[in-house]
Amino acid sequence: MSIFNSFFRPVKSNEDQPPVKDQFRALNNLPPFFKMVWQTNKGLTLASIILRLSRAALPLSMLYVGKLIIDKVIWHVNNNNTDDLSPLYILIGIEMALVVSSELLSRAIILADSLLGDQFSNASSVQLIKHAATLDLWQFEDPTFYDKLERARRQTVGRVMLISQVMSQFQDMITILFLAGGLVAFSPWLLLLLIVAVIPSFIGESYFNERSYSLSRSWTPERRELDYLRYIGASDETAKEIKIFDLSDFIADRFKRLSDRYYESNKKLTIQRAAWGSALSFLGTIAYYGAYVFIVLQAVAAIITIGSLTFLAGSFNQMRNILQGVMSRFSQIAEGALYLQDLFDFLAIRPNVPFDKKGLPFPKPVKHGFTFEGVGFKYLNSERWAIRNLSFHLKAGEKLALVGENGAGKTTLVKLLARLYEPVEGRILLDGIDIREYDLNDLRKEIGVIFQDYVKFQMNVSENIAIGRIEAREDVPRIETSAQKSLADAVIAKFPEKYGQMLGKRFSKGVELSGGEWQKIALARAYMGNAQLLILDEPTSALDARAENEVFVRFAELIEGRTAVLISHRFSTVRMADRILLLENGEKKELGSHEELLALGGKYAELFNLQAKGYV
C-alpha cells in the first residue's frame, strides 16, 4: 500500500482536483455537445452514425467466417477430399468481401469525422466570437474572465477529437455486444474474467485523467503568459523594442523558466501514469493467456473444433483489446467532457448590459442632449473612483472638449457615454430618459467613437475604413468619401493597390504606415456612419500641431449640426470647442468656453498658459 501511495502522491497544483464523481457528472455535457454537433451538420452526423453501425458487426462476422474456413479445411484434410472445393472458395470470397467492406467503411468514417470535426471547430469558433461580442467591456479587463476565455478558445479546436471518441465508443460497444454473444454461448466465465481484468486499468486511467485535467486547468494563467512571451518574443509589433533594449535573452529566459516548471510538473504525472499503466495492463495480458490456455485445453480434449478455438481465441482477444480501448476512451471522453465545461461556462456568461434587449429607439434627431447626474464609476478590483459625482449637460449640436491630466477620467467618461460601461452611481440621460432604456444596438450606431488606442487591423484599406459602419463595406463611394474627409485619400493615393492595399506586415504584400497615416485611416471610420454623436479620444496624437489643427477644423465643418466630444492635450485644438470640461481626479473642476475659463484664471488657464510657453 505504501508503494501504491507513493506512486499516487498528488501532483501539487493551485486548484482543487475534480473528484472521480465529477468525471461521471461531466458526461452530462455530452448531450448539449452533440446537440451542437448535430446543428453543425445533420447529414454528416447521421452518415457517421450509420457507417459505424454498419462496421460494428463486421469483426464478429469475419471471425465466424474464419472459423468456418478452418473447419472446412480440416474436414477436407481428414477426409482426404479435394473434389469439390467451391464451398471453401465461397467462404474465402465472403471473408475477403468483409475485409474490403471494413476497410472502405473505416475510410468513410475517417472522412466523415474529419469533415464534421472541421465544421464543428469553425462553427464553435464563430459562436465564441459572437458571444464574446455581447459581453461587457469590464469583463475583458478581468484576469479571471481571461482565463475562462482562454480555456474556452482552446475547446473550439481541442474538442474536435471528442466527436470521434464518442462515436467510436458507440461503435465499439455494439461490437462488444456481438462478440460477447459468442463468448457467452461458449462460457460466461470468459466474459466475467475479461471484465474483471480490465477494471484496474480503467480505474488507473480515470485517476490520471483527473490529475491531468487539474494540472492543465490550474496552469491556465501560466499558459497564457507563455503564449504572450512566445508572441512578444517574435512579433513585428515588438521587434524594435526587442532589438533596441536587447530583450531577447530576458524574454527567452523567462519563457524557459516558466515552461520548465510546467514540464517538471507534467513529467511527474506522465511518469506515474506510464508506470501504473504498464502494471495494470499486465493484468489484462495474464487474463488473456489464462483464458487462452482454457480454450486450448478444450480443443485438445476435442470438446470444441479447431475452428471454434480460433473463433473463441480471436473473439476473446478482440474483446480484450476493444474493452480496454472502451475503458481507456471512457476516461478520455470524461476528461474531454470536463474540458467541455469550460466552453459551456464561457457561453453561459451573461453581460450586465444585455446586448439583445429591445429598448426605445434612439431619438432622431436628439433634441436636448445628454445629461450626467451624479455619475460615479470605478474599475473592477480598484478602490479609486475613476469618475465621481459628475454632473453636467451636453447640449444637442454642441462641441464639447474634455481636458485634464492623464488619469483624470476623460476616456472613462466617453466609454460611459457610449455605454461600454455602466455607472456605479448616478445616471446618464438622453433627452430626459436614462440611456439604459434605449436599444443598445440603436444607441451604438448613433454614437461614433474613435479611441486613442484604435486597432490597426491587418486588412486592406477599404475594410479598415469600412469598420466604422461594417454593413456598408461594399459601398465604395461612401468609403472613398470618408477617406477624403479624414485626409486619408492622399495617403491611399500612394499605394499601388489603392483601396485594395493590404495594411500591416503580417500578410503578403502588406505595407506599414506611420502613426499619422494610421490615424487618418482610423479617422475615416468616424465619417463612415451618420452618427448623431461623434467622440474623438485623442485620435490625432501622432499628428503634428499643424496637421492636427487642419484635421479638427475640417472635422468641425463636416459635422456641423451634430454633437461632438473631443479629447486632446493640445489647447490650440481644444479652444475650437463650444465649451470645455476640465476633469480632475474624476470630478468636474471647471466648465465653460475657452474665453470664460481663461477669464476664470483657474486650472484651465494655468495649463493653457503652461503649454503656450512651450511655443514661445
XYZ file of C-alpha atoms in Angstrom:
616
model
C 0.000 0.000 0.000
C 2.890 2.364 0.707
C 4.253 1.790 -2.810
C 0.770 2.464 -4.218
C 0.508 5.663 -2.208
C 3.959 6.825 -3.309
C 3.016 6.423 -6.955
C -0.294 8.191 -6.454
C 1.106 11.049 -4.386
C -0.754 14.155 -5.601
C 0.973 16.492 -8.009
C 0.871 19.940 -6.467
C -1.424 22.449 -8.099
C -3.051 25.694 -7.068
C -6.530 24.356 -7.568
C -8.595 21.571 -6.049
C -8.745 18.369 -8.036
C -12.047 17.221 -9.503
C -13.173 14.043 -7.685
C -13.988 10.835 -9.574
C -17.708 11.580 -9.439
C -17.042 14.804 -11.373
C -15.904 12.732 -14.333
C -19.266 10.983 -14.427
C -21.078 14.250 -13.801
C -19.147 15.770 -16.693
C -20.804 13.248 -19.030
C -23.908 15.429 -18.693
C -22.076 17.816 -21.018
C -22.224 15.307 -23.873
C -25.921 15.744 -24.804
C -25.625 19.547 -25.304
C -22.280 18.964 -27.023
C -23.812 16.582 -29.545
C -26.737 18.916 -29.979
C -24.161 21.456 -31.167
C -22.578 18.778 -33.409
C -25.986 17.844 -34.860
C -26.783 21.508 -35.558
C -23.415 21.907 -37.275
C -24.193 19.321 -39.987
C -27.096 16.909 -39.604
C -26.209 14.947 -42.751
C -22.602 14.229 -41.768
C -23.588 13.345 -38.205
C -26.195 10.871 -39.430
C -23.783 9.444 -42.004
C -21.137 8.850 -39.332
C -23.634 7.015 -37.125
C -24.881 4.771 -39.971
C -21.332 3.959 -41.128
C -20.284 2.986 -37.615
C -23.354 0.820 -37.116
C -22.551 -0.973 -40.359
C -18.957 -1.613 -39.343
C -19.745 -2.681 -35.768
C -20.950 -6.152 -36.809
C -18.030 -6.917 -39.143
C -15.434 -8.153 -36.569
C -17.720 -10.992 -35.365
C -18.710 -11.803 -38.945
C -15.068 -12.085 -40.046
C -14.154 -14.241 -37.056
C -17.075 -16.582 -37.675
C -16.317 -16.900 -41.399
C -12.676 -17.617 -40.440
C -13.889 -20.376 -38.129
C -15.929 -21.903 -40.942
C -12.937 -21.789 -43.300
C -10.633 -23.546 -40.824
C -13.225 -26.216 -40.009
C -13.839 -26.743 -43.736
C -10.104 -27.099 -44.453
C -9.668 -29.627 -41.621
C -12.678 -31.589 -42.856
C -11.158 -31.827 -46.334
C -7.789 -32.885 -44.848
C -9.287 -35.503 -42.531
C -11.459 -36.928 -45.304
C -8.750 -36.614 -47.970
C -11.382 -34.922 -50.114
C -10.313 -32.377 -52.737
C -13.079 -32.973 -55.252
C -15.384 -30.040 -54.552
C -13.667 -27.006 -53.013
C -16.243 -24.472 -54.216
C -17.820 -24.013 -50.718
C -14.343 -23.224 -49.405
C -13.744 -20.678 -52.169
C -17.119 -19.073 -51.446
C -16.193 -18.694 -47.761
C -12.840 -17.162 -48.678
C -14.654 -14.784 -51.067
C -17.076 -13.797 -48.306
C -14.207 -13.127 -45.887
C -12.399 -11.020 -48.495
C -15.603 -9.031 -49.128
C -15.969 -8.444 -45.386
C -12.352 -7.254 -45.099
C -12.734 -4.899 -48.070
C -16.031 -3.592 -46.670
C -14.390 -2.989 -43.303
C -11.547 -1.056 -44.936
C -13.904 1.057 -47.041
C -16.170 1.762 -44.074
C -13.164 2.755 -41.943
C -12.005 5.251 -44.545
C -15.529 6.617 -44.959
C -15.800 7.031 -41.168
C -12.466 8.875 -41.021
C -13.601 11.141 -43.849
C -16.975 11.898 -42.240
C -15.408 12.540 -38.831
C -12.724 14.781 -40.314
C -15.223 16.902 -42.238
C -17.615 17.060 -39.299
C -14.794 17.940 -36.895
C -13.585 20.789 -39.097
C -17.098 22.173 -39.459
C -17.713 21.928 -35.722
C -14.435 23.690 -34.948
C -15.392 26.512 -37.322
C -18.976 26.736 -36.039
C -17.970 26.755 -32.358
C -15.301 29.401 -33.056
C -17.940 31.573 -34.728
C -20.230 31.062 -31.734
C -17.390 32.005 -29.371
C -16.589 35.179 -31.319
C -20.236 36.255 -31.454
C -20.814 35.550 -27.769
C -17.674 37.443 -26.752
C -19.014 40.474 -28.638
C -22.107 40.528 -26.410
C -20.132 40.706 -23.159
C -19.294 43.832 -21.193
C -16.036 45.684 -21.676
C -15.146 45.411 -17.987
C -15.269 41.615 -18.259
C -12.373 41.706 -20.732
C -10.362 43.600 -18.131
C -10.749 40.804 -15.552
C -7.901 38.215 -15.433
C -10.304 35.511 -14.216
C -12.510 36.142 -17.228
C -9.460 35.921 -19.499
C -8.646 32.503 -18.044
C -12.168 31.342 -18.895
C -11.899 32.836 -22.367
C -8.545 31.142 -22.967
C -9.858 27.740 -21.853
C -12.987 28.164 -23.971
C -10.939 29.207 -27.002
C -8.880 26.021 -26.725
C -12.045 23.911 -26.618
C -13.242 25.115 -30.023
C -10.326 23.166 -31.504
C -9.363 20.725 -28.757
C -12.792 19.102 -28.517
C -12.948 18.107 -32.186
C -11.368 14.756 -31.265
C -14.167 14.202 -28.763
C -16.629 13.729 -31.625
C -14.663 10.744 -32.983
C -14.048 9.377 -29.499
C -17.727 9.272 -28.564
C -18.722 7.894 -31.955
C -16.003 5.220 -31.702
C -17.214 4.367 -28.205
C -20.709 3.886 -29.557
C -19.389 1.667 -32.370
C -17.166 -0.426 -30.085
C -19.959 -1.007 -27.568
C -22.088 -2.523 -30.316
C -19.143 -4.671 -31.477
C -18.632 -5.849 -27.889
C -22.264 -6.915 -27.673
C -21.829 -9.054 -30.795
C -18.566 -10.597 -29.559
C -19.948 -11.085 -26.051
C -22.794 -13.116 -27.512
C -20.289 -15.565 -28.985
C -18.311 -15.863 -25.738
C -21.368 -16.252 -23.510
C -22.665 -19.039 -25.742
C -19.424 -20.930 -25.074
C -18.586 -19.953 -21.468
C -19.909 -16.974 -19.446
C -16.833 -17.242 -17.218
C -14.619 -15.984 -20.018
C -16.641 -12.778 -20.228
C -16.533 -12.292 -16.448
C -12.764 -12.875 -16.395
C -12.326 -10.328 -19.145
C -14.315 -7.612 -17.370
C -12.520 -8.122 -14.050
C -9.144 -7.929 -15.791
C -9.736 -4.505 -17.356
C -11.310 -2.756 -14.337
C -7.971 -1.911 -12.626
C -6.695 -0.359 -15.858
C -9.900 1.693 -16.125
C -9.564 2.987 -12.555
C -5.955 3.975 -13.178
C -6.828 5.820 -16.371
C -9.667 7.657 -14.616
C -7.401 8.760 -11.802
C -4.672 10.096 -14.047
C -7.132 11.850 -16.323
C -8.375 13.737 -13.264
C -4.824 14.705 -12.401
C -4.088 15.792 -15.981
C -7.226 17.966 -16.065
C -6.421 19.500 -12.687
C -2.863 20.315 -13.725
C -3.911 21.782 -17.067
C -6.664 23.899 -15.506
C -4.512 25.212 -12.675
C -1.849 26.302 -15.150
C -4.193 28.374 -17.347
C -2.710 31.764 -16.265
C 0.831 30.482 -16.784
C -0.054 29.087 -20.232
C -1.474 32.473 -21.180
C 1.805 34.058 -20.058
C 3.760 31.507 -22.115
C 1.655 32.346 -25.173
C 2.229 36.040 -24.546
C 6.004 35.618 -24.161
C 6.095 33.493 -27.316
C 4.231 36.246 -29.161
C 6.233 39.278 -27.990
C 9.465 37.362 -28.489
C 8.811 37.031 -32.213
C 6.441 39.745 -33.407
C 6.612 42.653 -35.832
C 4.931 44.840 -33.202
C 7.683 44.297 -30.628
C 10.735 43.746 -32.857
C 12.064 47.319 -32.456
C 11.994 47.277 -28.658
C 13.401 43.745 -28.523
C 16.430 44.850 -30.557
C 16.953 48.312 -29.055
C 16.716 47.145 -25.449
C 18.290 43.736 -26.120
C 15.336 41.905 -24.557
C 15.671 38.567 -26.357
C 17.636 36.844 -23.563
C 15.336 38.271 -20.892
C 12.193 37.028 -22.665
C 13.737 33.677 -23.643
C 14.975 33.055 -20.065
C 11.608 33.958 -18.606
C 9.860 31.644 -21.073
C 12.317 28.840 -20.292
C 11.879 29.163 -16.517
C 8.105 29.067 -16.770
C 7.972 26.288 -19.375
C 10.479 24.203 -17.390
C 8.300 24.489 -14.285
C 5.314 23.238 -16.238
C 7.419 20.471 -17.796
C 8.569 19.261 -14.379
C 5.019 19.205 -13.008
C 3.755 17.384 -16.082
C 6.741 14.980 -16.113
C 5.906 13.645 -12.648
C 2.372 12.940 -13.725
C 3.470 11.362 -17.014
C 5.951 9.006 -15.297
C 3.374 7.938 -12.720
C 0.827 7.320 -15.463
C 3.249 5.258 -17.561
C 4.367 3.141 -14.599
C 0.890 2.307 -13.372
C -0.458 1.908 -16.883
C 2.170 -0.746 -17.618
C 1.491 -2.612 -14.379
C -2.279 -2.591 -14.753
C -2.243 -3.563 -18.432
C -0.128 -6.593 -17.457
C -3.169 -7.919 -15.602
C -5.116 -7.886 -18.838
C -2.359 -9.864 -20.569
C -2.404 -12.505 -17.814
C -6.183 -12.775 -18.087
C -5.990 -13.222 -21.850
C -3.473 -16.041 -21.689
C -5.339 -17.697 -18.826
C -8.444 -17.757 -20.995
C -6.384 -18.848 -23.990
C -4.985 -21.859 -22.097
C -8.526 -22.814 -21.058
C -9.733 -22.666 -24.676
C -6.723 -24.636 -25.939
C -7.348 -27.390 -23.388
C -10.969 -27.562 -24.545
C -9.765 -28.019 -28.138
C -7.184 -30.668 -27.118
C -9.942 -32.582 -25.359
C -11.947 -32.397 -28.596
C -14.756 -30.568 -26.816
C -14.544 -27.833 -29.473
C -13.237 -27.770 -33.029
C -10.035 -26.053 -34.147
C -12.204 -23.518 -35.932
C -14.029 -22.820 -32.682
C -10.646 -22.492 -30.981
C -9.581 -19.756 -33.404
C -13.015 -18.128 -33.207
C -13.061 -18.010 -29.388
C -9.403 -17.013 -29.063
C -9.911 -14.280 -31.639
C -13.163 -13.125 -30.038
C -11.578 -13.032 -26.584
C -8.521 -11.149 -27.842
C -10.579 -8.654 -29.806
C -12.948 -8.153 -26.884
C -9.999 -7.625 -24.564
C -8.454 -5.024 -26.862
C -11.770 -3.317 -27.608
C -12.841 -3.359 -23.957
C -9.518 -1.884 -22.869
C -9.972 0.728 -25.580
C -13.506 1.447 -24.384
C -12.356 1.782 -20.771
C -9.416 3.972 -21.728
C -11.519 6.015 -24.126
C -14.196 6.449 -21.469
C -11.631 8.217 -19.299
C -10.585 10.355 -22.267
C -14.213 11.155 -23.030
C -14.823 12.026 -19.376
C -11.743 14.240 -19.462
C -12.937 15.829 -22.697
C -16.349 16.368 -21.128
C -14.672 18.081 -18.179
C -12.934 20.435 -20.583
C -16.243 20.976 -22.395
C -17.489 22.553 -19.194
C -15.023 25.382 -19.825
C -16.690 26.143 -23.163
C -20.204 25.933 -21.719
C -19.205 28.042 -18.699
C -17.966 30.770 -21.035
C -21.061 30.626 -23.223
C -23.167 30.867 -20.047
C -21.572 34.191 -19.024
C -24.080 36.983 -19.374
C -23.338 40.704 -19.646
C -24.638 43.289 -17.225
C -25.592 45.320 -20.287
C -27.984 42.984 -22.162
C -26.963 43.112 -25.804
C -30.181 41.728 -27.237
C -32.677 43.536 -25.021
C -35.098 45.611 -27.065
C -35.463 49.175 -25.890
C -36.577 52.589 -27.016
C -35.425 53.783 -30.450
C -32.668 56.372 -30.386
C -34.227 59.844 -30.862
C -33.804 61.210 -34.377
C -32.873 63.937 -34.033
C -31.570 64.380 -30.493
C -33.410 67.385 -29.102
C -31.976 68.219 -25.685
C -28.760 66.205 -25.448
C -27.039 64.133 -22.765
C -27.153 64.842 -19.038
C -24.835 63.322 -16.397
C -26.495 63.248 -12.978
C -24.146 62.418 -10.098
C -22.352 59.774 -12.166
C -19.717 57.665 -10.455
C -17.638 54.753 -11.766
C -14.691 52.692 -10.583
C -12.950 49.816 -12.292
C -13.012 46.204 -11.175
C -10.782 45.462 -8.173
C -9.984 49.162 -7.793
C -10.694 51.250 -4.709
C -10.143 54.527 -6.574
C -13.076 56.195 -8.294
C -12.299 56.917 -11.954
C -15.383 59.197 -12.125
C -17.191 60.611 -9.089
C -20.113 62.992 -8.527
C -20.030 64.081 -12.168
C -22.942 66.262 -13.287
C -23.126 68.319 -16.491
C -25.244 68.752 -19.616
C -24.050 68.135 -23.182
C -26.400 70.074 -25.432
C -27.616 68.746 -28.774
C -25.345 70.034 -31.544
C -22.695 71.196 -29.070
C -18.932 70.593 -29.463
C -17.536 69.725 -26.039
C -13.820 69.314 -25.334
C -12.551 67.227 -22.420
C -9.241 68.203 -20.872
C -7.301 67.128 -17.851
C -4.143 65.331 -16.837
C -3.650 61.618 -17.530
C -5.927 59.539 -15.319
C -8.398 62.372 -14.857
C -11.248 60.220 -16.231
C -11.643 61.557 -19.771
C -11.661 58.210 -21.597
C -13.802 56.643 -18.854
C -16.367 59.397 -19.395
C -16.702 58.723 -23.128
C -16.930 54.958 -22.516
C -19.808 55.638 -20.136
C -21.387 57.876 -22.745
C -21.120 55.099 -25.361
C -22.464 52.651 -22.774
C -19.380 50.473 -22.831
C -19.518 50.791 -19.044
C -22.497 51.240 -16.722
C -22.336 53.894 -13.985
C -21.844 52.532 -10.475
C -23.599 55.627 -9.167
C -25.957 58.123 -10.746
C -27.339 58.003 -14.276
C -26.896 59.373 -17.787
C -29.959 60.803 -19.534
C -30.613 61.272 -23.238
C -33.419 63.733 -23.910
C -34.514 63.219 -20.305
C -34.584 59.390 -20.439
C -31.975 57.073 -18.892
C -29.774 55.761 -21.746
C -30.274 52.250 -20.344
C -33.844 52.442 -21.626
C -32.699 52.825 -25.240
C -31.998 49.939 -27.599
C -28.270 49.215 -27.267
C -27.687 48.411 -30.940
C -29.503 51.562 -31.983
C -27.545 53.650 -29.480
C -24.171 52.292 -30.624
C -24.998 53.119 -34.262
C -25.776 56.717 -33.318
C -22.631 57.199 -31.221
C -19.415 57.006 -33.225
C -16.181 56.682 -31.227
C -12.551 56.712 -32.356
C -10.301 55.883 -29.413
C -6.682 56.846 -28.934
C -5.730 53.159 -28.884
C -7.651 52.369 -32.079
C -6.912 48.986 -33.662
C -4.640 48.765 -36.680
C -6.482 45.977 -38.443
C -4.303 43.827 -40.703
C -6.811 44.170 -43.538
C -6.966 46.159 -46.743
C -7.604 49.910 -46.780
C -11.245 49.600 -47.793
C -12.024 47.179 -44.956
C -10.074 49.264 -42.424
C -12.228 52.298 -43.214
C -15.499 50.361 -43.541
C -15.096 49.139 -39.945
C -16.760 52.427 -38.978
C -20.003 51.046 -40.462
C -19.202 47.490 -41.481
C -22.557 46.806 -43.123
C -21.565 49.424 -45.735
C -18.290 47.690 -46.642
C -19.421 47.257 -50.255
C -20.317 50.951 -50.592
C -17.180 52.133 -52.412
C -18.268 55.805 -52.901
C -19.029 56.083 -49.182
C -15.618 54.659 -48.258
C -13.816 56.988 -50.650
C -15.773 59.993 -49.356
C -14.873 59.079 -45.769
C -11.192 58.900 -46.745
C -11.406 62.344 -48.353
C -12.991 63.811 -45.224
C -10.236 62.423 -42.976
C -7.479 63.468 -45.429
C -6.517 59.792 -45.764
C -7.087 59.910 -49.533
C -3.662 61.481 -50.058
C -2.069 58.583 -48.192
C -4.066 55.992 -50.139
C -3.145 57.556 -53.485
C 0.472 56.443 -52.942
C -0.443 52.751 -52.634
C -0.094 50.527 -55.730
C -3.339 48.723 -54.869
C -5.108 51.891 -53.700
C -8.149 50.869 -51.575
C -7.319 47.190 -52.058
C -3.885 47.619 -50.470
C -3.239 45.307 -47.512
C -2.106 47.225 -44.416
C 0.374 45.878 -41.880
C 3.226 43.440 -42.373
C 1.509 40.304 -41.138
C 0.245 39.215 -44.556
C 1.720 39.090 -48.044
C 2.225 42.418 -49.870
C 1.162 44.395 -46.800
C 2.572 47.869 -46.184
C 3.197 49.506 -42.830
C 2.030 53.074 -42.189
C 3.398 55.809 -39.995
C 1.474 56.718 -36.854
C -0.029 59.786 -38.516
C -1.069 57.817 -41.609
C -2.742 55.151 -39.483
C -4.616 57.857 -37.590
C -6.049 59.311 -40.785
C -7.266 55.835 -41.774
C -8.816 55.448 -38.308
C -10.433 58.894 -38.538
C -12.060 57.886 -41.809
C -14.010 55.310 -39.819
C -15.693 58.139 -37.899
C -17.103 59.525 -41.156
C -18.432 56.172 -42.378
C -21.509 56.385 -40.191
C -24.041 59.159 -39.826
C -23.882 59.101 -36.036
C -25.514 61.978 -34.186
C -22.774 61.963 -31.546
C -19.117 61.710 -32.577
C -16.404 61.133 -29.992
C -12.720 61.582 -30.819
C -10.499 60.367 -27.984
C -7.100 61.859 -28.899
C -7.170 60.265 -32.355
C -4.648 62.769 -33.722
C -1.910 62.407 -31.091
C 0.556 61.156 -33.745
C -0.005 64.233 -35.939
C 1.995 67.417 -35.611
C 0.238 70.530 -34.327
C -0.442 71.944 -37.798
C -1.861 68.670 -39.161
C -3.996 68.158 -36.056
C -5.420 71.657 -36.351
C -6.230 71.042 -40.029
C -7.976 67.770 -39.169
C -10.064 69.335 -36.408
C -11.030 72.395 -38.452
C -12.208 70.050 -41.192
C -13.941 67.872 -38.592
C -15.845 70.845 -37.171
C -17.006 71.852 -40.654
C -18.114 68.365 -41.662
C -20.167 67.631 -38.552
C -21.992 70.941 -38.414
C -25.258 70.457 -36.537
C -24.138 67.218 -34.860
C -22.939 66.729 -31.300
C -19.242 66.017 -30.695
C -16.923 65.255 -27.800
C -13.210 65.898 -28.355
C -10.297 64.860 -26.185
C -6.939 66.441 -26.886
C -3.915 67.587 -24.935
C -3.306 70.425 -27.397
C -5.131 73.533 -26.190
C -4.844 75.164 -29.618
C -7.283 72.491 -30.793
C -9.408 72.432 -27.660
C -10.211 76.140 -27.921
C -12.267 75.440 -31.078
C -14.923 73.664 -28.973
C -18.090 75.441 -27.852
C -17.379 74.515 -24.244
C -14.550 72.830 -22.362
C -14.925 70.450 -19.414
C -11.842 70.198 -17.205
C -11.682 66.994 -15.186
C -9.502 66.442 -12.135
C -9.406 63.143 -10.232
C -12.592 62.070 -11.984
C -14.578 65.133 -10.902
C -15.729 68.267 -12.717
C -13.256 71.027 -11.979
C -14.273 73.708 -14.480
C -16.779 74.037 -17.347
C -17.149 76.832 -19.853
C -15.914 78.282 -23.140
C -12.223 78.907 -23.766
C -12.608 82.621 -23.094
C -14.676 82.033 -19.928
C -12.136 79.609 -18.476
C -9.221 81.906 -19.242
C -11.074 84.739 -17.540
C -11.730 82.474 -14.558
C -7.978 82.181 -14.064
C -8.226 78.684 -12.663
C -6.684 75.321 -13.507
C -7.504 75.530 -17.226
C -5.860 78.909 -17.563
C -2.813 77.579 -15.731
C -2.493 74.577 -18.073
C -3.143 76.676 -21.182
C -0.501 79.255 -20.273
C 1.943 76.492 -19.338
C 1.555 74.888 -22.766
C 1.636 78.246 -24.544
C 5.100 78.934 -23.066
C 6.398 75.905 -24.962
C 5.629 77.635 -28.254
C 7.306 80.947 -27.324
